[in-house]
Coordinates of C-alpha atoms in Angstrom, one line a residue:
Chain O
X215 CA 0.1 0.1 0.0
X216 CA 2.8 2.5 1.0
X217 CA 4.8 2.3 -2.0
X218 CA 2.1 3.7 -4.2
X219 CA 2.1 7.0 -1.7
X220 CA 5.1 8.6 -3.7
X221 CA 7.6 10.7 -2.2
X222 CA 5.5 13.8 -1.8
X223 CA 1.9 15.0 -2.1
X224 CA 2.4 15.8 -5.7
X225 CA 3.6 12.3 -6.5
X226 CA 0.7 10.9 -4.3
X227 CA -1.8 12.7 -6.5
X228 CA -0.1 11.9 -9.8
X229 CA 0.2 15.4 -10.9
X230 CA 3.3 17.7 -11.6
X231 CA 5.2 19.6 -9.1
X232 CA 4.1 23.0 -9.5
X233 CA 2.5 26.0 -8.0
X234 CA 0.0 26.0 -10.9
X235 CA -2.3 23.2 -10.3
X236 CA -5.3 21.9 -12.1
X237 CA -8.3 21.8 -9.4
X238 CA -10.5 19.7 -11.4
X239 CA -7.4 16.9 -11.9
X240 CA -6.7 17.4 -8.2
X241 CA -10.4 16.8 -7.0
X242 CA -10.6 13.9 -9.5
X243 CA -7.3 12.4 -8.2
X244 CA -8.6 12.8 -4.7
X245 CA -11.7 10.9 -5.3
X246 CA -9.7 8.2 -7.0
X247 CA -7.4 7.8 -4.0
X248 CA -10.2 7.9 -1.5
X249 CA -12.0 5.0 -3.3
X250 CA -8.9 2.9 -3.4
X251 CA -7.8 3.3 0.2
X252 CA -11.2 3.9 2.0
X253 CA -11.0 2.0 5.3
X254 CA -14.5 0.3 4.4
X255 CA -12.5 -1.7 1.8
X256 CA -10.5 -3.1 4.6
X257 CA -13.1 -4.0 6.6
X258 CA -12.2 -8.0 6.2
X259 CA -8.5 -7.1 6.2
X260 CA -5.9 -7.8 8.9
X261 CA -5.6 -5.3 11.6
X262 CA -2.4 -4.1 10.4
X263 CA -4.0 -3.3 7.0
X264 CA -6.9 -1.7 8.3
X265 CA -4.7 0.7 10.4
X266 CA -2.5 1.4 7.5
X267 CA -5.5 2.3 5.3
X268 CA -6.6 4.7 8.0
X269 CA -3.2 6.2 8.1
X270 CA -3.3 6.5 4.3
X271 CA -6.7 8.1 4.3
X272 CA -5.7 10.5 6.7
X273 CA -2.5 11.5 4.7
X274 CA -4.7 11.9 1.5
X275 CA -6.9 14.3 3.2
X276 CA -3.8 16.3 4.6
X277 CA -2.5 16.3 1.0
X278 CA -5.5 17.6 -0.4
X279 CA -6.0 20.4 2.2
X280 CA -2.2 21.3 1.5
X281 CA -2.3 21.3 -2.3
X282 CA -5.6 23.2 -2.6
X283 CA -5.1 26.2 -0.6
X284 CA -2.2 28.4 -2.7
X285 CA -0.6 29.6 0.6
X286 CA -0.2 26.1 2.0
X287 CA 0.7 24.7 -1.4
X288 CA 3.5 27.5 -1.7
X289 CA 5.0 26.9 1.9
X290 CA 5.0 22.8 0.9
X291 CA 6.9 23.8 -2.1
X292 CA 9.3 25.8 -0.3
X293 CA 9.7 23.1 2.3
X294 CA 10.3 20.5 -0.4
X295 CA 13.1 23.0 -1.7
X296 CA 14.5 22.8 1.6
X297 CA 13.7 26.3 2.6
X298 CA 12.5 27.1 6.2
X299 CA 9.5 29.3 7.2
X300 CA 10.6 29.7 10.6
X301 CA 7.0 31.2 11.4
X302 CA 7.6 31.1 15.2
X303 CA 11.1 32.6 15.4
X304 CA 11.5 34.8 12.6
X305 CA 9.5 37.9 13.6
X306 CA 11.3 40.5 11.2
X307 CA 8.9 41.7 8.3
X308 CA 8.8 44.8 6.2
X309 CA 8.1 47.5 8.5
X310 CA 5.8 49.2 5.9
X311 CA 3.8 45.9 5.7
X312 CA 3.6 45.7 9.5
X313 CA 2.5 49.3 9.6
X314 CA -0.3 48.5 7.0
X315 CA -1.4 45.6 9.1
X316 CA -1.5 47.7 12.5
X317 CA -3.7 50.3 10.3
X318 CA -6.0 47.6 9.1
X319 CA -6.4 46.1 12.3
X320 CA -7.1 49.8 13.8
X321 CA -9.7 50.3 11.3
X322 CA -11.4 47.0 12.0
X323 CA -11.6 47.3 15.7
X324 CA -13.2 50.9 15.0
X325 CA -15.8 49.4 12.6
X326 CA -18.6 49.5 15.3
X327 CA -18.3 53.1 15.7
X328 CA -18.9 54.0 12.0
X329 CA -22.4 54.9 10.8
X330 CA -22.5 51.8 8.5
X331 CA -20.2 49.1 9.9
X332 CA -21.0 46.7 7.0
X333 CA -20.0 49.0 4.5
X334 CA -16.7 49.8 6.2
X335 CA -16.0 46.1 6.8
X336 CA -16.6 45.7 2.9
X337 CA -14.1 48.4 2.2
X338 CA -11.4 46.7 4.5
X339 CA -12.0 43.4 2.8
X340 CA -11.6 44.9 -0.6
X341 CA -8.3 46.4 0.4
X342 CA -7.1 43.0 2.0
X343 CA -8.3 41.1 -1.0
X344 CA -6.5 43.4 -3.3
X345 CA -3.2 42.8 -1.5
X346 CA -3.9 39.0 -1.5
X347 CA -4.4 39.0 -5.2
X348 CA -1.3 41.0 -6.3
X349 CA 0.8 38.9 -3.9
X350 CA -0.8 35.7 -5.4
X351 CA 0.0 36.8 -8.9
X352 CA 3.4 37.5 -7.9
X353 CA 4.1 34.2 -6.5
X354 CA 2.7 32.4 -9.4
X355 CA 5.3 34.4 -11.5
X356 CA 8.0 33.6 -9.3
X357 CA 7.3 30.1 -9.1
X358 CA 6.8 29.4 -12.7
X359 CA 10.0 31.3 -13.4
X360 CA 11.7 28.6 -11.6
X361 CA 14.4 30.4 -10.3
X362 CA 16.1 29.3 -6.8
X363 CA 17.0 33.0 -6.3
X364 CA 13.4 34.0 -6.1
X365 CA 13.1 31.8 -2.7
X366 CA 13.5 34.4 -0.3
X367 CA 11.2 36.6 -2.1
X368 CA 8.5 33.7 -2.4
X369 CA 9.1 33.2 1.5
X370 CA 8.4 36.8 2.0
X371 CA 5.3 37.0 -0.1
X372 CA 4.0 33.8 1.7
X373 CA 4.6 35.3 5.2
X374 CA 2.5 38.3 4.3
X375 CA -0.1 36.1 2.7
X376 CA -0.3 34.5 6.1
X377 CA -1.1 37.8 7.8
X378 CA -3.6 38.8 5.1
X379 CA -5.5 35.3 5.5
X380 CA -5.7 35.9 9.2
X381 CA -7.5 39.2 9.1
X382 CA -9.4 38.1 6.1
X383 CA -11.0 35.4 8.3
X384 CA -11.2 38.1 11.2
X385 CA -13.5 40.3 8.8
X386 CA -15.6 37.5 7.9
X387 CA -16.2 36.7 11.6
X388 CA -17.1 40.1 12.3
X389 CA -19.6 40.5 9.4
X390 CA -21.3 37.7 11.0
X391 CA -21.9 39.8 13.9
X392 CA -23.3 42.9 11.8
X393 CA -25.3 41.1 9.4
Chain L
X152 CA -6.9 26.8 26.8
X153 CA -6.7 28.4 30.4
X154 CA -4.7 31.6 30.7
X155 CA -2.4 32.0 33.8
X156 CA -3.9 34.6 36.4
X157 CA -0.6 37.0 35.2
X158 CA -1.7 36.8 31.6
X159 CA -5.3 37.6 32.6
X160 CA -4.1 40.5 34.5
X161 CA -2.2 42.0 31.8
X162 CA -4.9 41.3 29.0
X163 CA -7.5 42.8 31.4
X164 CA -5.6 45.7 32.4
X165 CA -2.8 46.2 30.0
X166 CA 0.0 48.6 31.0
X167 CA 1.3 51.6 28.9
X168 CA -1.1 51.0 25.8
X169 CA -0.4 53.9 23.3
X170 CA 1.8 55.4 20.9
X171 CA 4.7 57.9 20.9
X172 CA 6.0 60.3 18.0
X173 CA 7.7 57.8 15.7
X174 CA 9.6 60.9 14.3
X175 CA 11.0 62.1 17.6
X176 CA 14.8 61.6 17.6
X177 CA 14.5 60.3 21.4
X178 CA 11.7 57.7 20.4
X179 CA 12.7 54.1 19.1
X180 CA 9.7 52.2 17.5
X181 CA 10.1 48.4 17.1
X182 CA 7.4 46.7 14.9
X183 CA 7.4 42.8 14.6
X184 CA 4.8 40.3 13.6
X185 CA 4.3 36.5 13.8
X186 CA 2.9 34.9 10.4
X187 CA 1.8 31.9 12.3
X188 CA -0.9 33.6 13.8
X189 CA -0.9 37.1 12.2
X190 CA 0.0 39.0 15.4
X191 CA 1.2 42.3 15.0
X192 CA 3.2 43.9 18.0
X193 CA 4.6 47.7 18.1
X194 CA 6.7 48.6 21.0
X195 CA 8.2 52.2 21.5
X196 CA 10.7 53.4 24.0
X197 CA 11.6 57.0 25.1
X198 CA 15.2 57.3 25.7
X199 CA 16.6 60.0 27.9
X200 CA 20.0 61.7 26.9
X201 CA 22.1 59.3 29.2
X202 CA 20.7 56.2 27.5
X203 CA 18.0 55.3 30.0
X204 CA 14.6 54.3 29.0
X205 CA 12.2 56.7 30.6
X206 CA 8.8 55.4 28.9
X207 CA 7.5 52.8 27.0
X208 CA 4.2 52.1 25.1
X209 CA 2.9 49.5 23.2
X210 CA 0.0 48.3 20.9
X211 CA -0.4 44.5 20.0
X212 CA -3.2 42.9 17.7
X213 CA -2.9 39.3 18.8
X214 CA -3.9 36.8 21.5
X215 CA -3.8 37.4 25.2
X216 CA -0.7 35.9 25.5
X217 CA 0.9 38.4 22.9
X218 CA -0.7 41.5 24.7
X219 CA 0.5 40.4 27.9
X220 CA 3.9 39.8 26.7
X221 CA 4.2 43.2 25.5
X222 CA 2.5 44.8 28.3
X223 CA 4.8 43.1 30.7
X224 CA 8.0 44.1 28.8
X225 CA 6.8 48.0 28.7
X226 CA 7.0 47.7 32.4
X227 CA 10.1 45.6 32.6
X228 CA 12.2 48.2 30.2
X229 CA 11.4 51.4 32.2
X230 CA 14.5 52.8 34.0
X231 CA 16.8 50.3 32.5
X232 CA 19.6 51.4 30.2
X233 CA 19.6 50.2 26.5
X234 CA 22.0 47.5 27.2
X235 CA 19.9 46.2 30.2
X236 CA 16.7 46.2 27.8
X237 CA 18.4 44.0 25.2
X238 CA 19.3 41.4 27.5
X239 CA 15.6 40.8 28.4
X240 CA 15.0 37.1 27.2
X241 CA 12.1 35.6 25.8
X242 CA 12.5 32.7 28.5
X243 CA 12.2 35.2 31.2
X244 CA 9.0 36.7 29.9
X245 CA 7.3 33.2 29.3
X246 CA 8.4 32.2 33.0
X247 CA 7.0 35.3 34.4
X248 CA 3.8 34.8 32.5
X249 CA 3.8 31.0 32.8
X250 CA 3.0 30.7 29.1
X251 CA 2.5 27.2 27.9
X252 CA 4.6 25.9 25.0
X253 CA 2.4 26.7 22.3
X254 CA 2.5 30.3 23.2
X255 CA 6.1 30.7 23.6
X256 CA 6.5 32.6 20.4
X257 CA 4.5 35.4 21.7
X258 CA 7.3 35.8 24.2
X259 CA 9.7 35.7 21.2
X260 CA 7.8 38.3 19.4
X261 CA 7.9 40.8 22.7
X262 CA 12.0 40.0 22.9
X263 CA 12.2 40.9 19.3
X264 CA 10.2 44.0 19.6
X265 CA 12.4 45.4 22.3
X266 CA 15.6 44.7 20.1
X267 CA 13.8 46.2 17.4
X268 CA 12.9 49.2 19.1
X269 CA 16.5 49.8 20.7
X270 CA 18.0 49.3 17.1
X271 CA 15.5 51.8 15.7
X272 CA 16.6 54.3 18.5
X273 CA 20.3 53.5 17.7
X274 CA 20.1 54.1 14.0
X275 CA 18.5 57.5 14.6
X276 CA 21.2 58.5 16.8
X277 CA 23.9 57.7 14.5
X278 CA 21.9 59.4 11.8
X279 CA 21.9 62.7 13.9
X280 CA 25.8 62.2 14.5
X281 CA 26.2 61.7 10.9
X282 CA 24.5 64.9 9.9
X283 CA 26.0 67.1 12.7
X284 CA 29.5 65.8 11.8
X285 CA 28.9 66.7 8.0
X286 CA 27.5 69.9 9.0
X287 CA 30.6 70.8 10.9

């Protein structure tokens, strides 16, 4: 069972190791793999095989979550290239970027004092979304250029995207409150 | 996850929240961020002519542990020289606040913020020296 898994998530799904992926192909391959390794198919197998099938299924799910999300996919590609993200120990970020994040968060915290909180939230969301789009496009350019020297720029963009995703989900939560 | 009493105390009554004029040459500003949780921390120090930190302010967007860590270091750095402030270690912050292992990175953030603020202040001073010597 295990030898079919490949050396990384891309091999597991039988797709090219690349930042650009075909989502339809990814989902199709996911369903194939799920069918093949589903624990139900091993109901009459040995304990060991059953355990293995559960482990493999968990890994297939983890692989799907990783490959489907562009930020996680990018981080995974860097990891395969031997680049560390050091999320918890490297706190140095572009000061201008952090300033913007501070301002976005201040605006978010003051949203309930504005006359139309939902409109203000929408405005902040558009700004965050714009920043995300620009970075995702740049990421895809840098990855497709395939230049190892771009790794540090890619890492920087991915780190910034993590902040933007975090604030994006906070905006979504706030929207629930005001709707 | 349960926060320690000390974290709760700083979280509910944060010390020295606010900002200082970042263009003031006696003020050092440190901005740091944690990509894992999206926390942003700004720590500012006001330094006297003899190199002692007279005042400190912070603004942090993040979890309770990040807020408590920055609130605590504003108290700790006051009255210290720049050298003493730079010696504050994240392990001391984590120990004082009884941070669990998953929150240690919040204390790293606070330690790095102090260092960034001191470096910002020092670079402002050397710029001032440069401009005064070139003017002379």
